[in-house]
Amino acid sequence: MPDDTFSAMRQSIIDGAPDTASDLAQQAVAAGIAPLEAINNGYVPGMHAVGEQFAQGKMYLPDMMASAEAMRAAMAVLDPELKKLGTERPMAGVVVLGTTQGDIHEIGKILVGTLLSAHGFRVHDLGVDVAGVEFAVKARELSADIVGVSALLTTTMRNQKCVVEALEQAGLRSQVKVMVGGAPVTRRWAEEIGADGYAKDAMSAVALARSLMELKAQTSAVQPV
Ligand code: HCB
């Protein structure tokens, strides 16, 4: 796909233009472009540009909301295409996903969920502003293998630790792996809070989830009966 199409996708997010974002996504699908390529090379760079401009005071909250709307419009076209990839795969594991308490950012988390589903994981998305105990309750109910916790704010990333603690308190920590992500989150932070892994983007989250499933299989194989 020509670079100017990716630039137009990026610009549609900056402009907060849902119709343009959606049209460009449809054109990409019709042209046989891999949906993830459009997301990673077109739309996500637009989101990053919006974040930078907001931080510099060149964009305001309503602009950021309009950009999120444009991103949602593009995802409404690309999501089903991504999901199609996963329909025939064997079940890879059960994941409970959510954005941590106090945080309503959902775009990255939805993308992670879509790609996990596309790669055979059964995903239960708890939504946004989710307390640690809610993750634990759902993990128990679904016998989840992995809990994925998203946080986009430096003030809410500490609530990822509450999820690890809630799983510990529920006696589930040995059965459930925890992976964390979100713009301010780092590998070091994941280690500090006792999570099992950090993923910088949705494809890395799939790779991490797979390796956590392998780790789980190995540890359950060596546990005494
Ligand atoms: Co928001 N916001 N925002 N925001 N926002 C950020 C996050 C800032 C960085 C912008 C900035 O200042 N540069 C900033 C946070 C600063 C900080 O904490 N240090 C910020 C702020 C300050 C705020 C408010 C406080 C603004 C205000 O009210 N004054 C407010 C907070 C509301 C709240 O949550 N309580 C707010 C509100 C909003 C919205 C509602 C307008 C909108 C969200 C809409 C929605 O999600 N429905 C919004 C948006 C869109 C953003 C930016 C521009 C984009 C976020 C995004 O969607 N990125 C963001 C700037 C930025 O992040 N650079 C800005 C695209 C996705 C694809 O990337 O990083 O979310 P991602 O996810 C990746 C990756 O991290 C990883 O995989 C994903 C896919 O590749 N991943 C995981 C994510 N979760 C994972 C979980 C796993 O287990 C594994 C991997």
Coordinates of C-alpha atoms and ligand atoms in Angstrom, one line a residue:
M1 CA 0.0 0.0 0.0
P2 CA 1.4 3.4 -0.9
D3 CA 2.8 5.5 1.9
D4 CA 0.4 8.4 1.1
T5 CA -2.5 6.1 2.0
F6 CA -1.0 5.4 5.4
S7 CA -0.4 9.2 5.7
A8 CA -4.1 9.8 4.9
M9 CA -5.1 7.2 7.5
R10 CA -2.9 8.9 10.1
Q11 CA -4.3 12.3 9.1
S12 CA -7.9 11.1 9.4
I13 CA -7.2 10.3 13.1
I14 CA -5.5 13.7 13.7
D15 CA -8.4 15.4 12.1
G16 CA -10.9 13.4 14.1
A17 CA -12.7 12.4 10.9
P18 CA -14.6 9.1 11.3
D19 CA -16.0 9.0 7.8
T20 CA -12.7 9.4 6.2
A21 CA -11.1 6.9 8.5
S22 CA -13.8 4.4 7.7
D23 CA -13.6 5.0 4.0
L24 CA -9.9 4.5 3.9
A25 CA -10.2 1.3 6.0
Q26 CA -12.8 0.0 3.5
Q27 CA -10.5 0.9 0.6
A28 CA -7.6 -1.0 2.3
V29 CA -9.8 -4.1 2.8
A30 CA -10.9 -3.9 -0.9
A31 CA -7.3 -3.6 -2.0
G32 CA -6.4 -6.7 0.0
I33 CA -4.2 -4.9 2.5
A34 CA -3.5 -6.8 5.7
P35 CA -5.7 -5.1 8.4
L36 CA -2.9 -5.1 10.9
E37 CA -0.7 -3.2 8.4
A38 CA -3.3 -0.5 8.1
I39 CA -3.7 -0.3 11.9
N40 CA 0.0 -0.2 12.7
N41 CA 1.3 1.9 9.8
G42 CA -1.7 4.2 9.4
Y43 CA -4.1 4.7 12.3
V44 CA -1.9 4.0 15.4
P45 CA 0.8 6.6 14.3
G46 CA -2.2 9.0 14.1
M47 CA -3.1 8.3 17.7
H48 CA 0.6 8.8 18.8
A49 CA 0.6 12.2 17.0
V50 CA -2.6 13.2 18.8
G51 CA -1.1 12.2 22.2
E52 CA 2.0 14.3 21.4
Q53 CA 0.0 17.3 20.4
F54 CA -2.2 17.0 23.5
A55 CA 0.8 16.8 25.7
Q56 CA 2.2 20.0 24.0
G57 CA -1.2 21.8 24.6
K58 CA -1.8 22.0 20.8
M59 CA -4.9 19.7 21.1
Y60 CA -7.6 19.6 23.7
L61 CA -9.8 16.9 25.2
P62 CA -12.6 17.3 22.6
D63 CA -10.0 16.9 19.8
M64 CA -8.7 13.7 21.5
M65 CA -12.3 12.4 21.8
A66 CA -12.9 13.1 18.1
S67 CA -9.7 11.2 17.3
A68 CA -10.8 8.3 19.4
E69 CA -14.1 8.3 17.5
A70 CA -12.2 8.2 14.1
M71 CA -10.1 5.3 15.4
R72 CA -13.3 3.4 16.4
A73 CA -14.8 4.0 12.9
A74 CA -11.6 2.5 11.3
M75 CA -11.6 -0.4 13.8
A76 CA -15.3 -1.1 13.0
V77 CA -14.2 -1.9 9.5
L78 CA -10.9 -3.7 10.3
D79 CA -12.0 -5.7 13.4
P80 CA -14.2 -8.2 11.6
E81 CA -11.3 -8.7 9.1
L82 CA -8.9 -9.5 11.9
K83 CA -11.4 -11.8 13.6
K84 CA -11.9 -13.8 10.4
L85 CA -8.2 -15.0 10.8
G86 CA -9.0 -16.8 14.0
T87 CA -12.2 -18.7 13.2
E88 CA -10.6 -22.0 12.3
R89 CA -7.9 -22.2 14.9
P90 CA -7.8 -24.5 17.9
M91 CA -8.5 -22.9 21.3
A92 CA -5.2 -21.5 22.5
G93 CA -6.2 -20.4 26.0
V94 CA -8.7 -18.3 28.0
V95 CA -7.9 -14.7 28.6
V96 CA -9.7 -12.2 30.8
L97 CA -8.9 -8.7 29.6
G98 CA -9.7 -5.2 31.0
T99 CA -8.5 -1.6 31.5
T100 CA -7.6 -1.0 35.1
Q101 CA -9.7 1.0 37.7
G102 CA -10.0 4.7 37.1
D103 CA -9.0 4.4 33.4
I104 CA -11.3 4.6 30.4
H105 CA -8.8 4.1 27.6
E106 CA -10.0 1.1 25.6
I107 CA -8.7 1.2 22.0
G108 CA -5.4 -0.6 22.7
K109 CA -7.1 -3.2 24.9
I110 CA -9.7 -3.9 22.3
L111 CA -7.0 -4.3 19.7
V112 CA -5.2 -6.8 22.0
G113 CA -8.4 -8.7 22.5
T114 CA -9.1 -8.8 18.7
L115 CA -5.7 -10.2 17.9
L116 CA -5.8 -12.7 20.7
S117 CA -9.2 -13.9 19.4
A118 CA -7.7 -14.0 15.9
H119 CA -5.0 -16.3 17.1
G120 CA -7.3 -18.7 18.8
F121 CA -7.6 -17.4 22.4
R122 CA -11.1 -17.2 23.9
V123 CA -11.2 -13.6 25.2
H124 CA -13.6 -12.1 27.8
D125 CA -13.3 -8.4 27.8
L126 CA -14.4 -6.8 31.1
G127 CA -14.3 -3.3 29.6
V128 CA -12.8 -0.2 31.2
D129 CA -12.4 1.0 34.8
V130 CA -12.2 -2.5 36.2
A131 CA -11.3 -3.2 39.8
G132 CA -8.8 -5.9 40.7
V133 CA -11.4 -8.0 42.4
E134 CA -13.6 -8.0 39.2
F135 CA -10.6 -9.5 37.3
A136 CA -10.2 -12.2 40.0
V137 CA -14.0 -13.1 40.1
K138 CA -14.1 -13.5 36.3
A139 CA -10.8 -15.4 36.2
R140 CA -12.2 -17.9 38.6
E141 CA -15.6 -18.1 36.8
L142 CA -14.0 -18.8 33.5
S143 CA -11.0 -20.8 34.8
A144 CA -8.9 -18.3 32.9
D145 CA -5.3 -19.0 31.9
I146 CA -4.3 -15.4 31.6
V147 CA -5.4 -12.0 32.8
G148 CA -4.5 -9.0 30.6
V149 CA -4.5 -5.6 32.2
S150 CA -4.3 -2.4 30.3
A151 CA -3.4 1.1 31.8
L152 CA -2.8 4.3 29.8
L153 CA -2.3 6.7 32.7
T154 CA 0.6 7.0 35.0
T155 CA -1.9 7.4 37.8
T156 CA -3.8 4.2 37.0
M157 CA -0.9 1.9 36.1
R158 CA -0.4 1.3 39.8
N159 CA -3.8 -0.3 39.9
Q160 CA -2.3 -3.1 37.7
K161 CA -0.6 -4.2 41.0
C162 CA -4.1 -4.4 42.6
V163 CA -5.0 -7.0 40.0
V164 CA -2.0 -9.1 40.9
E165 CA -2.9 -8.8 44.6
A166 CA -6.5 -9.6 44.0
L167 CA -5.5 -12.8 42.2
E168 CA -3.2 -13.7 45.1
Q169 CA -6.0 -13.0 47.7
A170 CA -8.4 -15.2 45.7
G171 CA -5.8 -18.0 45.8
L172 CA -5.6 -18.0 41.9
R173 CA -2.1 -16.6 41.4
S174 CA -0.5 -20.0 40.7
Q175 CA -3.1 -20.8 38.0
V176 CA -3.4 -17.5 36.3
K177 CA -0.6 -15.6 34.4
V178 CA -0.8 -11.8 34.4
M179 CA 0.3 -9.7 31.4
V180 CA 0.3 -6.0 31.5
G181 CA 0.5 -3.3 28.8
G182 CA -0.4 0.3 27.9
A183 CA 1.6 3.4 26.9
P184 CA 3.3 4.2 30.2
V185 CA 3.9 0.5 31.2
T186 CA 7.4 -1.0 30.9
R187 CA 8.9 -4.5 31.3
R188 CA 10.6 -3.2 34.5
W189 CA 7.2 -2.1 35.9
A190 CA 5.8 -5.5 35.1
E191 CA 8.6 -7.1 37.1
E192 CA 8.2 -4.6 39.9
I193 CA 4.5 -5.5 40.5
G194 CA 5.0 -9.2 40.1
A195 CA 3.2 -9.6 36.7
D196 CA 4.4 -12.4 34.4
G197 CA 5.0 -10.3 31.4
Y198 CA 4.7 -7.0 29.5
A199 CA 3.7 -6.5 25.9
K200 CA 4.4 -3.3 24.0
D201 CA 1.7 -3.9 21.3
A202 CA -1.0 -6.3 20.3
M203 CA 1.2 -8.6 18.3
S204 CA 3.7 -8.8 21.1
A205 CA 0.7 -9.6 23.4
V206 CA -0.2 -12.6 21.3
A207 CA 3.5 -13.8 21.4
L208 CA 3.6 -13.3 25.1
A209 CA 0.2 -15.0 25.7
R210 CA 1.5 -18.0 23.8
S211 CA 4.7 -18.2 25.8
L212 CA 2.8 -17.9 29.0
M213 CA 0.6 -20.8 28.0
E214 CA 3.8 -22.9 27.3
L215 CA 5.1 -21.9 30.7
K216 CA 1.9 -22.9 32.3
A217 CA 1.9 -26.3 30.6
Q218 CA 5.5 -26.9 31.8
T219 CA 4.9 -25.9 35.4
S220 CA 1.7 -28.0 35.6
A221 CA 3.5 -31.0 34.1
V222 CA 6.2 -30.9 36.9
Q223 CA 3.8 -30.3 39.8
P224 CA 3.3 -33.3 42.1
V225 CA -0.2 -34.8 42.1
Ligands
HCB1 CO1 -6.0 10.1 27.0 N1 -4.2 10.3 27.6 N2 -6.8 11.0 28.6 N3 -7.8 9.8 26.1 N4 -5.2 9.5 25.4 C1 -3.2 9.7 26.8 C2 -3.0 8.3 27.3 C3 -1.9 10.6 27.2 C4 -0.6 9.9 27.1 C5 -1.9 11.9 26.3 C6 -0.7 12.8 26.6 O1 -0.8 13.6 27.5 N5 0.4 12.8 25.9 C7 -2.3 11.1 28.6 C8 -1.7 10.3 29.8 C9 -0.6 11.0 30.4 C10 -0.1 10.2 31.6 O2 -0.7 9.6 32.4 N6 1.2 10.4 31.8 C11 -3.8 11.1 28.6 C12 -4.6 11.9 29.4 C13 -3.9 12.8 30.4 C14 -6.0 11.7 29.5 C15 -7.0 12.4 30.4 C16 -6.6 12.5 31.9 C17 -7.3 13.8 29.8 C18 -8.2 14.7 30.6 O3 -9.3 14.4 31.0 N7 -7.7 15.9 30.9 C19 -8.3 11.6 30.3 C20 -8.3 10.4 31.3 C21 -9.6 9.7 31.3 C22 -9.5 8.4 32.1 O4 -9.1 7.4 31.7 N8 -10.0 8.5 33.4 C23 -8.1 11.0 28.9 C24 -9.1 10.7 28.0 C25 -9.0 10.2 26.7 C26 -10.1 10.0 25.7 C27 -11.4 9.5 26.4 C28 -10.4 11.3 25.0 C29 -9.5 9.0 24.7 C30 -9.7 7.5 25.0 C31 -10.9 7.0 24.2 C32 -11.1 5.5 24.3 O5 -10.2 4.7 24.5 N9 -12.3 5.1 24.1 C33 -8.0 9.3 24.9 C34 -7.0 8.9 24.0 C35 -7.5 8.4 22.6 C36 -5.6 9.1 24.2 C37 -4.4 8.8 23.3 C38 -4.3 10.0 22.3 C39 -4.4 7.6 22.5 C40 -4.6 6.2 23.2 C41 -4.7 5.1 22.2 O6 -5.8 4.7 21.9 N10 -3.6 4.7 21.6 C42 -3.2 8.8 24.3 C43 -1.8 9.1 23.8 C44 -0.9 7.9 23.6 O7 -1.2 6.8 24.1 N11 0.2 8.1 23.0 C45 -3.7 9.8 25.4 C46 -3.6 3.7 20.5 C47 -3.6 2.2 21.0 C48 -3.6 1.3 19.9 O8 -2.3 2.1 21.8 O9 -0.9 2.1 23.9 O10 -3.5 2.1 24.0 P1 -2.3 1.7 23.3 O11 -2.3 0.1 23.3 C49 -1.3 -0.8 22.7 C50 -0.2 -1.1 23.7 O12 0.0 -0.2 24.8 C51 -0.5 -2.6 24.1 O13 -1.1 -3.1 22.9 C52 -2.0 -2.1 22.4 C53 -2.2 -2.3 20.9 O14 -1.1 -2.2 20.2 N12 -1.4 -2.8 25.2 C54 -1.4 -4.0 25.9 C55 -2.3 -2.1 25.8 N13 -3.0 -2.7 26.8 C56 -2.4 -3.9 26.9 C57 -2.7 -4.9 27.8 C58 -1.9 -6.1 27.7 O15 -2.1 -7.1 28.6 C59 -0.9 -6.2 26.8 C60 -0.6 -5.2 25.8

